[in-house]
Coordinates of C-alpha atoms (C1' of nucleotides) in Angstrom, one line a residue:
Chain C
X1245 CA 59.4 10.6 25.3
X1246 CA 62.9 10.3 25.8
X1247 CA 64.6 11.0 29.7
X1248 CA 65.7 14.8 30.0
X1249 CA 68.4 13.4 32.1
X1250 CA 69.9 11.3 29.6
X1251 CA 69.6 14.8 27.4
X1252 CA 71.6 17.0 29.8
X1253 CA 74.3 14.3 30.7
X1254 CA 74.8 12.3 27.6
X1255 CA 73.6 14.5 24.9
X1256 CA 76.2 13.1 22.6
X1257 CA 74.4 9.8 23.1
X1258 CA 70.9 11.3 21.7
X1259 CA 72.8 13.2 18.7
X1260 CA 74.4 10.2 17.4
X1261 CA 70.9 8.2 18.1
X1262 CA 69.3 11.1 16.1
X1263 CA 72.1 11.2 13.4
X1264 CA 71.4 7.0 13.3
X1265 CA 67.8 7.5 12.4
X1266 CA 68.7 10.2 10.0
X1267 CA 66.2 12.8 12.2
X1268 CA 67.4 16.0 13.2
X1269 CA 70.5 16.4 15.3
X1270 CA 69.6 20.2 16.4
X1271 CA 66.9 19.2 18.2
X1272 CA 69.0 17.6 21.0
X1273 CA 70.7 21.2 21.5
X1274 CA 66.8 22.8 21.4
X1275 CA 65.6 21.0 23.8
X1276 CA 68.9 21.5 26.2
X1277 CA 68.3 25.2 25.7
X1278 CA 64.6 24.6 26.5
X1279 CA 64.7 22.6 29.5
X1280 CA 67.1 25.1 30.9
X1281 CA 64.7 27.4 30.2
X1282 CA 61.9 25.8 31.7
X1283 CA 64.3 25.1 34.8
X1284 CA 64.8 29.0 35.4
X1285 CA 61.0 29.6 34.9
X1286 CA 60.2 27.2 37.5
X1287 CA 62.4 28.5 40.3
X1288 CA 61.5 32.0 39.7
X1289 CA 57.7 31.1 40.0
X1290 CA 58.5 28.9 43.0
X1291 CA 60.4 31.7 45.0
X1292 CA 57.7 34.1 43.8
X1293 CA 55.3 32.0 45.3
X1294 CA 56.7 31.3 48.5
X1295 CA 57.2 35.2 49.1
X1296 CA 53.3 35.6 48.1
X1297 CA 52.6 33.0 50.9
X1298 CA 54.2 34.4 53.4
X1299 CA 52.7 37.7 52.0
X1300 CA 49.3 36.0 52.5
X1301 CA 49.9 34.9 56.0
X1302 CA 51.1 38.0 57.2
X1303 CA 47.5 39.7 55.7
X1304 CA 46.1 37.4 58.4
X1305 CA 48.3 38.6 61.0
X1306 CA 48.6 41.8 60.4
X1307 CA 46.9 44.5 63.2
X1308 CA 44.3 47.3 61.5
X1309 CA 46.7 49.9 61.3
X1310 CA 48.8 48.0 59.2
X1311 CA 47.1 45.9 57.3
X1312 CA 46.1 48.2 54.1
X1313 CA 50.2 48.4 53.8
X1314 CA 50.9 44.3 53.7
X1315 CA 47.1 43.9 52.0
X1316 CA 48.9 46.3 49.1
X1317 CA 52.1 44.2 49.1
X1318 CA 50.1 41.0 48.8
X1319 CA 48.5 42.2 46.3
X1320 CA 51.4 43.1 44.1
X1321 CA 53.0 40.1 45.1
X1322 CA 50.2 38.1 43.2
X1323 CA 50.2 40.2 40.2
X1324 CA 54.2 39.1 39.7
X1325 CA 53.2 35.8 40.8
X1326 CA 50.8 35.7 37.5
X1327 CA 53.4 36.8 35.6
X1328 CA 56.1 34.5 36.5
X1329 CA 53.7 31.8 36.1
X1330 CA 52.6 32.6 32.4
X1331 CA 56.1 32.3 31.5
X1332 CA 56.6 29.4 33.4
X1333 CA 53.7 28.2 31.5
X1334 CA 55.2 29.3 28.1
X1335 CA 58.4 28.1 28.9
X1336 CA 56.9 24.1 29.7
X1337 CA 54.4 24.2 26.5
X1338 CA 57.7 24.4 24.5
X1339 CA 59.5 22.2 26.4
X1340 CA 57.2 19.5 25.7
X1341 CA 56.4 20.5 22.1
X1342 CA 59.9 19.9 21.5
X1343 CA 60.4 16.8 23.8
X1344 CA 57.6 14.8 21.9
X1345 CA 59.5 15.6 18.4
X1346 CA 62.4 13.6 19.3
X1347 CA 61.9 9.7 19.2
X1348 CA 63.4 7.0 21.3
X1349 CA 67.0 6.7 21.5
X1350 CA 67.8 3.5 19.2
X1351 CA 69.8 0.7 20.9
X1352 CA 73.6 0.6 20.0
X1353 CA 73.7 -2.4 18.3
X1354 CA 70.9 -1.6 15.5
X1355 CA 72.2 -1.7 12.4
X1356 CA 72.6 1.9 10.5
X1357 CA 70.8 2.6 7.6
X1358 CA 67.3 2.8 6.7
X1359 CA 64.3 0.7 5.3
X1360 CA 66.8 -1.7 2.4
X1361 CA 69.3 -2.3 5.1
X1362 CA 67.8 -4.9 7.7
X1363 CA 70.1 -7.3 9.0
X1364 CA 69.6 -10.9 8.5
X1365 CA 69.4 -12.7 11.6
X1366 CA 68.6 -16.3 10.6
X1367 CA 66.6 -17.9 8.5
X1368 CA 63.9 -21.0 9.3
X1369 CA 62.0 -23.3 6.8
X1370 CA 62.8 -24.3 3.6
X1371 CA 61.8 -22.2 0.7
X1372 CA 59.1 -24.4 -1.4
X1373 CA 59.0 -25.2 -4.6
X1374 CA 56.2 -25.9 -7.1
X1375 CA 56.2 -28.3 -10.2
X1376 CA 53.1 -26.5 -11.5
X1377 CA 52.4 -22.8 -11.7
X1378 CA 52.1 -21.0 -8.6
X1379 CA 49.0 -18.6 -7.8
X1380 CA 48.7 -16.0 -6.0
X1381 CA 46.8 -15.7 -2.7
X1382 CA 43.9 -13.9 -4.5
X1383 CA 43.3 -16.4 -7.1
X1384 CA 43.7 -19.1 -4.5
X1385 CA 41.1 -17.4 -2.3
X1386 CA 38.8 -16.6 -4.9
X1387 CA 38.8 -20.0 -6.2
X1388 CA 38.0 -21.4 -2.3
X1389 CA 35.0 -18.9 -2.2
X1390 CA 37.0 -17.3 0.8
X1391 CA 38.1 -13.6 -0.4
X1392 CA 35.7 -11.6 -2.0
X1393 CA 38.0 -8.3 -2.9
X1394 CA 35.5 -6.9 -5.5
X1395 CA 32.8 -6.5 -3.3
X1396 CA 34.8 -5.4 -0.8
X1397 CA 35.7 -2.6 -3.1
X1398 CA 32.0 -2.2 -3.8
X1399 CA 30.8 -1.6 -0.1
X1400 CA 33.8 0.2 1.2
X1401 CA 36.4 1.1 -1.6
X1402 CA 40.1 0.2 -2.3
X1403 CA 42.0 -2.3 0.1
X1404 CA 38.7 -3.5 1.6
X1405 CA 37.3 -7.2 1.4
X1406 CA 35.3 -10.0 2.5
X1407 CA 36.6 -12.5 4.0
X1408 CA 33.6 -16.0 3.2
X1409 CA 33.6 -19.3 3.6
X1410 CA 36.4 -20.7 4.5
X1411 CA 38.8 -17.7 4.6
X1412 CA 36.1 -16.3 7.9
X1413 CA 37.0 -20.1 9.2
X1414 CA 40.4 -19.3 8.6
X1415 CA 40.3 -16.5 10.7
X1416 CA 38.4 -17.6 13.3
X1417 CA 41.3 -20.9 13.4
X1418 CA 44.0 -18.9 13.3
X1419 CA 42.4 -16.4 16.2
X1420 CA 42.0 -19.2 18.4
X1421 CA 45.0 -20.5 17.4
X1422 CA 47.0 -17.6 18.9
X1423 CA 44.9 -16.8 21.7
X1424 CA 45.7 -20.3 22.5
X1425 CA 49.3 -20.3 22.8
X1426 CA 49.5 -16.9 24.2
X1427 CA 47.0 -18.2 27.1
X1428 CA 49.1 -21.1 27.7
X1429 CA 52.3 -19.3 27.3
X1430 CA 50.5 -17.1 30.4
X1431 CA 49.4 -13.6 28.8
X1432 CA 45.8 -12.5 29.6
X1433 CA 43.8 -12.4 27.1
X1434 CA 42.0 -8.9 26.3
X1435 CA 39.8 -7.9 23.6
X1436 CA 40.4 -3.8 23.6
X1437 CA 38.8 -1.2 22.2
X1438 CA 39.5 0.1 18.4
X1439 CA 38.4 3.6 19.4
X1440 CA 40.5 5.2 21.2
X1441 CA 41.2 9.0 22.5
X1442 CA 43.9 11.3 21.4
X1443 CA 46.2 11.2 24.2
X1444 CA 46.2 7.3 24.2
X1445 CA 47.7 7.7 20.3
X1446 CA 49.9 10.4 20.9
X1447 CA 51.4 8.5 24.3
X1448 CA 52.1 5.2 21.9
X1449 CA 53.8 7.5 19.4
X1450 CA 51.0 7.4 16.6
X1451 CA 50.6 10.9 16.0
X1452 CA 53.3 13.5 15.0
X1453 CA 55.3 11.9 11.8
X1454 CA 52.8 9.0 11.4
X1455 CA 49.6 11.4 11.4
X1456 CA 48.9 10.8 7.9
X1457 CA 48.3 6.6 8.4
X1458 CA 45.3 6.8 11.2
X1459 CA 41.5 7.6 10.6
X1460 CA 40.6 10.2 12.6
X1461 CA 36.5 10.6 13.9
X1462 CA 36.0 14.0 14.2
X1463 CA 32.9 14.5 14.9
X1464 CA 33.6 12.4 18.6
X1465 CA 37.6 13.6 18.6
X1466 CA 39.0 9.7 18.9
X1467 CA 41.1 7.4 16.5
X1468 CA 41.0 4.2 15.1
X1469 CA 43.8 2.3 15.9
X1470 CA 46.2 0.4 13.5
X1471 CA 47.0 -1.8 16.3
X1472 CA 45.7 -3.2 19.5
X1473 CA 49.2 -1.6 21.3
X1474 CA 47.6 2.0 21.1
X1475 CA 44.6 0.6 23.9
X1476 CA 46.8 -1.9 25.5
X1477 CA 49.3 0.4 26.4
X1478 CA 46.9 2.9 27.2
X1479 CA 45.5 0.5 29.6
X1480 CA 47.6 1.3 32.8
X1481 CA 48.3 5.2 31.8
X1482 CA 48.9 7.0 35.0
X1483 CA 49.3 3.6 36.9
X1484 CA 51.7 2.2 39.1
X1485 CA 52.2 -1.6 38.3
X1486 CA 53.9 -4.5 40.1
X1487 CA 55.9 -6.1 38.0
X1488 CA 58.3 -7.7 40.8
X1489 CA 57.1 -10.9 39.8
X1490 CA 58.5 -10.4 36.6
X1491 CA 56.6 -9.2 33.1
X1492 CA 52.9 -8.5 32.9
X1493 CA 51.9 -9.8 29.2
X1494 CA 48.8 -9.1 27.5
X1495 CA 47.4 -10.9 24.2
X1496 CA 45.1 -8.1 22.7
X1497 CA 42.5 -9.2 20.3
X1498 CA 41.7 -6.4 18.0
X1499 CA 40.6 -5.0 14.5
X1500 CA 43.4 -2.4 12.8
X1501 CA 42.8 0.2 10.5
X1502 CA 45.6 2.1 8.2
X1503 CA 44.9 4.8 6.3
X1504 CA 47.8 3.3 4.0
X1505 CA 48.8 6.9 2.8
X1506 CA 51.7 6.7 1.4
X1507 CA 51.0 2.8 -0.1
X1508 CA 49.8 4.2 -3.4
X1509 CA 50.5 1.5 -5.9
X1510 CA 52.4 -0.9 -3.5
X1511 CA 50.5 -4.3 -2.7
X1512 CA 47.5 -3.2 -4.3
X1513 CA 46.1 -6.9 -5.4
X1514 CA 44.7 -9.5 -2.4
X1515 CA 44.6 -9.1 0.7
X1516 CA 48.0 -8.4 2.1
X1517 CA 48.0 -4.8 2.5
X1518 CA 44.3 -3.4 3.8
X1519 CA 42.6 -0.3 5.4
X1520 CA 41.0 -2.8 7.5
X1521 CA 42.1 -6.2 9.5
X1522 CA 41.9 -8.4 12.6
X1523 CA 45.5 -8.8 15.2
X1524 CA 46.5 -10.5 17.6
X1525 CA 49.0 -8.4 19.6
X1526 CA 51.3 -9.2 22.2
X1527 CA 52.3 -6.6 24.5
X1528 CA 54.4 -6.6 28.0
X1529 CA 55.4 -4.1 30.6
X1530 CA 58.5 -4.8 32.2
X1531 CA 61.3 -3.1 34.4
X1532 CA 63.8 -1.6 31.8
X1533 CA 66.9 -3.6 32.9
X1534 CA 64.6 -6.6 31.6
X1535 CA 63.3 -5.4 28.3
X1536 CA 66.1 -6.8 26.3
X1537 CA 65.0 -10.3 27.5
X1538 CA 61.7 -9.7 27.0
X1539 CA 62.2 -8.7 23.5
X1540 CA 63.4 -11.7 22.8
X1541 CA 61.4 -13.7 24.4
X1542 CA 58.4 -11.9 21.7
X1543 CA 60.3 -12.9 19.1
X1544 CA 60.6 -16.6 20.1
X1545 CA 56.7 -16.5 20.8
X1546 CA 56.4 -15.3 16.7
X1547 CA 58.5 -18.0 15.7
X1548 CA 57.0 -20.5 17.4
X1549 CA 53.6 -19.2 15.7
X1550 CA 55.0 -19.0 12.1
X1551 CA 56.0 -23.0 12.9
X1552 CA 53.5 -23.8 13.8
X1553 CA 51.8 -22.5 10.7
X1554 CA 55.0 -24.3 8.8
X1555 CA 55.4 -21.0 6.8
X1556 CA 59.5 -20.6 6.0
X1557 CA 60.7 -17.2 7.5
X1558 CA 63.9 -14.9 7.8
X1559 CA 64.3 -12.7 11.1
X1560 CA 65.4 -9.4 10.4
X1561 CA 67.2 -6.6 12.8
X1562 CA 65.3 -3.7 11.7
X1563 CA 67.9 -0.4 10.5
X1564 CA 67.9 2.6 12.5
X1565 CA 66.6 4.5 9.8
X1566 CA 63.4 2.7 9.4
X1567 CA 62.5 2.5 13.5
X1568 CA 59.2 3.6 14.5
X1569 CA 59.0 6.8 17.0
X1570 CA 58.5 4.6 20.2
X1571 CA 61.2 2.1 18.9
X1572 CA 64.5 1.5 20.7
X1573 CA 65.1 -1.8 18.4
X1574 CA 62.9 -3.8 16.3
X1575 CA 62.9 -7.1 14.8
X1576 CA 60.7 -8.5 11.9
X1577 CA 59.7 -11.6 10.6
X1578 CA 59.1 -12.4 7.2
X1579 CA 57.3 -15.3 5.4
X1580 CA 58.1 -16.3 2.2
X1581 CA 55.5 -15.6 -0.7
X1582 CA 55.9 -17.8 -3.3
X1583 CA 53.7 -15.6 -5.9
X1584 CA 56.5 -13.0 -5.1
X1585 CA 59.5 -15.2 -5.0
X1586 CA 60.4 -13.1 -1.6
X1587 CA 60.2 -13.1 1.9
X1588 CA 57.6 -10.4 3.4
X1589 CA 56.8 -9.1 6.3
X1590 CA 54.1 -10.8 8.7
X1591 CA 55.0 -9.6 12.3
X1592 CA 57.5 -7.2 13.8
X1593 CA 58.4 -6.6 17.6
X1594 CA 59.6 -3.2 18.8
X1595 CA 61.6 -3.2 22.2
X1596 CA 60.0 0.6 23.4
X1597 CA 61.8 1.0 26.8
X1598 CA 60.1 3.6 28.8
X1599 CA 59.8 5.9 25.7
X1600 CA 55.7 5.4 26.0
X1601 CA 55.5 4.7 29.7
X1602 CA 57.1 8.3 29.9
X1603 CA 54.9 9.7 28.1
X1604 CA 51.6 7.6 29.4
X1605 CA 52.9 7.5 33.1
X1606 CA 53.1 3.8 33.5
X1607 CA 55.3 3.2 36.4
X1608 CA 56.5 0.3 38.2
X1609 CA 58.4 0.3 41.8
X1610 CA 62.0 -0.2 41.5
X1611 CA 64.5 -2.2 44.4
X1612 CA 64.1 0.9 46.5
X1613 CA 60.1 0.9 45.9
X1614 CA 60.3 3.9 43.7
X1615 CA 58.0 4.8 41.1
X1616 CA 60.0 4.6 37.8
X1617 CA 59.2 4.7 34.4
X1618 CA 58.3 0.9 33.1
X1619 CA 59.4 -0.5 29.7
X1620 CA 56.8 -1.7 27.2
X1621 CA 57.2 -3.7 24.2
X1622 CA 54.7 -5.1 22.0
X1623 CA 55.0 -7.5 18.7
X1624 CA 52.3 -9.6 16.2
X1625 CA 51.1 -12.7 16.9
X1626 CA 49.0 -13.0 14.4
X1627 CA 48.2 -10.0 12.0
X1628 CA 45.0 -12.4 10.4
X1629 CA 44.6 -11.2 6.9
X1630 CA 48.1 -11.2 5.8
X1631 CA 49.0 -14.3 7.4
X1632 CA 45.4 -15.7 5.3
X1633 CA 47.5 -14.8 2.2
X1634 CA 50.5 -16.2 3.3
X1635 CA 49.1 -19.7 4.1
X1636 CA 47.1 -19.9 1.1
X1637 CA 50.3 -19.0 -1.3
X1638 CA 52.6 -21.7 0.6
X1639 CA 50.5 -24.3 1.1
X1640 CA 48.8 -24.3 -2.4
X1641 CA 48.5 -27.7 -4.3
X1642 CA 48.2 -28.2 -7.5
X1643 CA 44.4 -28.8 -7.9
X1644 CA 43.8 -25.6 -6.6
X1645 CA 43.3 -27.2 -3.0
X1646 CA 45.2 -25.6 0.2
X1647 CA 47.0 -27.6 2.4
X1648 CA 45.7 -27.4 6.2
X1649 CA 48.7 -26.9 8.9
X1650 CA 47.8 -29.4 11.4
X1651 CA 47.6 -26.9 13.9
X1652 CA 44.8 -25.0 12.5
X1653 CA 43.2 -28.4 12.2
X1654 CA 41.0 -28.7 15.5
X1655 CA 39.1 -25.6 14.3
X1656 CA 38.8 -26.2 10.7
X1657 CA 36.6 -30.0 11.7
X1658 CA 40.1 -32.1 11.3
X1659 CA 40.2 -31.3 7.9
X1660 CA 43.8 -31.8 6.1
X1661 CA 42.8 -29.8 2.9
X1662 CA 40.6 -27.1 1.7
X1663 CA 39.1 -27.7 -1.4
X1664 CA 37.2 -25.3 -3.7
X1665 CA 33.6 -26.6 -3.6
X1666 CA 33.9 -28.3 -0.2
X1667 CA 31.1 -28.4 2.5
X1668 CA 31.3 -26.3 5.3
X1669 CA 28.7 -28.5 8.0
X1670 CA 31.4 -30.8 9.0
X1671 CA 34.1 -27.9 9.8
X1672 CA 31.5 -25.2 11.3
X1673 CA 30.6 -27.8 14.4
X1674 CA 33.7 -29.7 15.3
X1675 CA 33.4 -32.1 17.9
X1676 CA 29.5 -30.8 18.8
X1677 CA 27.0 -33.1 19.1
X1678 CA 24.7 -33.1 15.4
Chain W
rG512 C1' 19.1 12.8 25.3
rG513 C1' 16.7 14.2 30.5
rA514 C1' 17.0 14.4 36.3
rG515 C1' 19.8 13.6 40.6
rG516 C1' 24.1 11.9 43.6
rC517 C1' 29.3 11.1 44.0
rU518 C1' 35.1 11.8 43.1
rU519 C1' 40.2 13.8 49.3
rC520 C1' 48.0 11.4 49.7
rG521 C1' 47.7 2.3 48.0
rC522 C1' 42.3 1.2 50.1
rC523 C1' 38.4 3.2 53.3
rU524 C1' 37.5 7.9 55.6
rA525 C1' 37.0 13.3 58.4
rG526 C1' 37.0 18.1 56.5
rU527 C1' 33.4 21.4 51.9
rC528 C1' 27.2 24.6 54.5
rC529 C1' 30.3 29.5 57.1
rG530 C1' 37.7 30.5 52.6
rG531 C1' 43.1 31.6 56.5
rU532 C1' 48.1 27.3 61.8
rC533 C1' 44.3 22.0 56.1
rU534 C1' 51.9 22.1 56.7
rA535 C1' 44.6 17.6 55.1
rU536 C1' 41.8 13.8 60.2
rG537 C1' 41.3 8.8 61.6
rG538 C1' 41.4 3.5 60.3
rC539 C1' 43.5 -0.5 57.3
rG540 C1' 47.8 -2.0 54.8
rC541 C1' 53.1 -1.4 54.5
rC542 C1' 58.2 -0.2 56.6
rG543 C1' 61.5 0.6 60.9
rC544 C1' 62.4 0.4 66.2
rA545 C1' 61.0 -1.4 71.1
rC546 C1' 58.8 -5.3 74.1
rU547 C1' 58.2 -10.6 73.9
rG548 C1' 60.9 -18.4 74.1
rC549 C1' 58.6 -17.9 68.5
rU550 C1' 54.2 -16.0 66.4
rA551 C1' 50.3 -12.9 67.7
rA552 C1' 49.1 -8.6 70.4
rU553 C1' 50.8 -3.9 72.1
rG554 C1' 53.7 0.8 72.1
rC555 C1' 56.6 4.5 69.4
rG556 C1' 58.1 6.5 64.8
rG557 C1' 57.6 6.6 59.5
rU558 C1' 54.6 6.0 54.9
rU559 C1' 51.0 10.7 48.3
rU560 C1' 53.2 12.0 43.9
rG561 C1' 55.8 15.4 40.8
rG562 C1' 59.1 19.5 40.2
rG563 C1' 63.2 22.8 41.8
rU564 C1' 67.8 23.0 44.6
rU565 C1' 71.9 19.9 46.5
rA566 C1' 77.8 16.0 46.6
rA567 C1' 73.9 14.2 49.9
rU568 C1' 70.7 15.7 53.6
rC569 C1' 68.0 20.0 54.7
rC570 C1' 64.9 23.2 52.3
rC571 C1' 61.4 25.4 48.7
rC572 C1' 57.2 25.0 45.1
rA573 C1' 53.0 22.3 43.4
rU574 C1' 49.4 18.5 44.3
rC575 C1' 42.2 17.2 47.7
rC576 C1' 39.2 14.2 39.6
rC577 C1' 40.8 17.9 35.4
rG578 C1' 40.8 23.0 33.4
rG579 C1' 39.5 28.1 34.2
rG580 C1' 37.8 32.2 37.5
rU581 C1' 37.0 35.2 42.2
rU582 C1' 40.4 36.6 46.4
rC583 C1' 46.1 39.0 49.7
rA584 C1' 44.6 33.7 50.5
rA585 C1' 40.6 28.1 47.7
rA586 C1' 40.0 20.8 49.4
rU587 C1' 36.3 24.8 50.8
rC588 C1' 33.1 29.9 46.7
rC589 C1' 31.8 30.5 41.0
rC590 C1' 32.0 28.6 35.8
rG591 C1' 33.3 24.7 32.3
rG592 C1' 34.7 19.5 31.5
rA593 C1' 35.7 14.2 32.6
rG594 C1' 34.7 9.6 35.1
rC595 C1' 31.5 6.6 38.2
rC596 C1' 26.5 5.4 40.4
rU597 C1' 20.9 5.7 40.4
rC598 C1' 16.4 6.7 37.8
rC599 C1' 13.7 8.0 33.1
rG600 C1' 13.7 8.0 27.6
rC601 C1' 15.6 5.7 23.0
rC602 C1' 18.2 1.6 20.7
rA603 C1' 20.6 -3.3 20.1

RNA sequence: GGAGGCUUCGCCUAGUCCGGUCUAUGGCGCCGCACUGCUAAUGCGGUUUGGGUUAAUCCCCAUCCCGGGUUCAAAUCCCGGAGCCUCCGCCA
């Protein structure tokens, strides 16, 4: 949630950011009128109180004679005391209902517009070319014996698959892969829960607008998450970090599950949009005055993956319009798939200054060894499935074979190409004795 | 699933039986000051977190795991819940 100070001295500031995203500009005025509201309520509970106390004390005090007089004036002192704090009560519930409707302010310099009017920021890698026909990663995967979408479908519906053979090597390379780099580039590795409760989805900004894209389990009231963010940030709700020595950056292994609502008809071949798939997430809590840095620093962490891979890419600035809830900015990356002839998305990182640590209670201690409000910001290392399809589309060959990233290699037994057919013994045990 | 124990202001801890100067004790740590060639030790003072109010200080309210209740008054009594620990049962 956003800070009610910023509300009551800049509200200007959160209309326009409202306007930006194309959300509702009333709101901002709602909530003033609310938190004044709620402001009154207190203090008249709070003086109310404090007479009832000294009410109380002078029930202690008082001699038999007149004690049945101050007992009676206690007494009716509490009764108002109720009262005022039922409003008080009333007056908070809607404070907050409204609060947690308005999202994070968005950063001045995202662009305006919504989901067609991302800004190119720079493009990386040349776009391939083929002198035979290209496949698509479907027919490329079924080919290798390493995606099974059909009996995916058959065990657990639409969007679900199997990853076999050499696609589960795939994912196991490119997990290790990222887990890698992120250990060397210093985050902790953590492999979090998928479960999680309510408030940890509602703190990351998951319910609300977006209630329709997460599985819910009833029967035990917790969520699935569609991202390892929802339990990493949840990790240090109601904490007080020390991030003096500068970030604290986790890399959160995790399966993702998306109800993919509103998806009807979009992606519906392969593996690239699904109810169901593996993520490495990156995720940091930071003092606000370093988020910017940080955010960047995500994105160069992306790159770096995506280069690895050698998969061509374009950085996008994310429009205001098409921000999530939590988001202040947000910048994508897309890799180029050739069956598509365009440039798709494969990771995103959201800069969510304090707008979750607010809401979640993840604090650091400022200069003056304050508690304040940290900033988090998460974005994809490696979101497994999609980049599966990705890798397969660019680096197909003409026999049908995939091309091995040398990176990937030391997991897949040093091999340089996949090859439909090919034995599995040599890449399942690199390097172990036979 | 069953039985029992525990949860106090960063950490440890007193207080809970028997409700009221609990405005929560003490230790550790931390900060400031004093003393001291330096360090250490010692002494004195400070040190929960929110909210309200304010130019700021002062002050006020809340806060003893969470939520209800009883009462003029709850860390303390009652009910419900969560987490942790021990044992039993069941399962990987």
């Amino acid at each position: 949630m956003i800070d009610l100070r910023l509300v009551r001295e800049n509200p200007d500031l959160v209309r326009a950011s409202q306007r930006a995203r194309g959300a509702d500009e009333s709101l901002v005025d709602a909530l003033l009128a609310a938190d004044a509201g709620r402001r009154a309520a207190v203090k008249a509970a709070d003086d109310l109180r404090g007479e009832q106390k000294a009410a109380s004390q002078a029930v202690k005090k008082a001699s038999p004679e007149e004690r049945p007089a101050v007992l009676e004036k206690a007494k009716a002192l509490a009764a108002q005391v109720k009262e005022a704090e039922e409003a008080e009560r009333t007056a908070d519930a809607g404070l907050h209902a409204l609060h947690l409707r308005i999202p994070n302010v968005v950063h001045p310099d995202v662009p305006p517009g919504g989901e067609d009017d991302a800004v190119e920021i720079r493009t990386v890698g040349e776009v391939p070319t083929y002198d035979f026909q290209v496949r698509d990663h479907l027919q490329i995967g079924e080919a290798l014996g390493a995606i099974d979408m059909e009996r995916g479908a058959k065990v657990s519906g639409a969007r679900f698959y199997f990853l076999t053979g050499p696609g589960a090597l795939l994912e196991f390379a490119l997990a290790q892969l990222a887990i890698t780099r992120a250990v060397a580039a210093g985050f902790i590795p953590v492999i979090a829960p998928a479960l999680v409760k309510p408030e940890a989805m509602e703190g990351t900004g998951f319910t609300g607008e977006h209630d329709e894209e997460i599985y819910r389990v009833e029967r035990d009231d917790l969520y699935l998450v569609g991202t390892s963010e929802v339990a990493l940030a949840g990790m240090h709700a109601k904490e007080v970090l020390d991030l003096s020595a500068g970030p604290r950056r986790y890399a959160g292994w995790s399966s993702c599950f998306r109800r993919e609502a509103g998806s009807y008809g979009k992606d519906t071949r392969g593996i690239i949009r699904v109810h169901w798939f593996d993520k490495v997430e990156m995720f940091s809590f930071c003092a606000p005055e370093e988020a910017e840095a940080e955010h960047r620093r995500l994105l160069q962490w992306e790159e770096e993956f995506l280069q690895l891979l050698e998969l061509p890419y374009r950085v996008v600035d994310i429009a205001a319009g098409d921000l999530g809830t939590s988001a202040a900015r947000k910048f994508d990356i897309e890799a180029w798939f050739p069956s598509q002839g365009a440039y798709r998305e494969l990771t995103s990182t959201s800069d969510c200054t304090t707008f979750q640590s607010r809401r979640l209670q993840i604090r650091h201690r400022d200069a003056d060894g304050k508690p304040q409000p940290a900033a988090t910001l998460n974005g994809t290392l490696c979101a497994i499935a999609r980049t599966i399809a990705c890798l397969l589309e660019v680096h197909q060959q003409a026999d049908g074979s995939v091309h091995v990233p040398a990176a990937l290699r030391p997991w897949l037994g040093g091999h340089a190409v996949l090859t439909p057919g090919m034995s599995l013994a040599a890449v399942a045990a690199p390097g172990l004795p036979a």
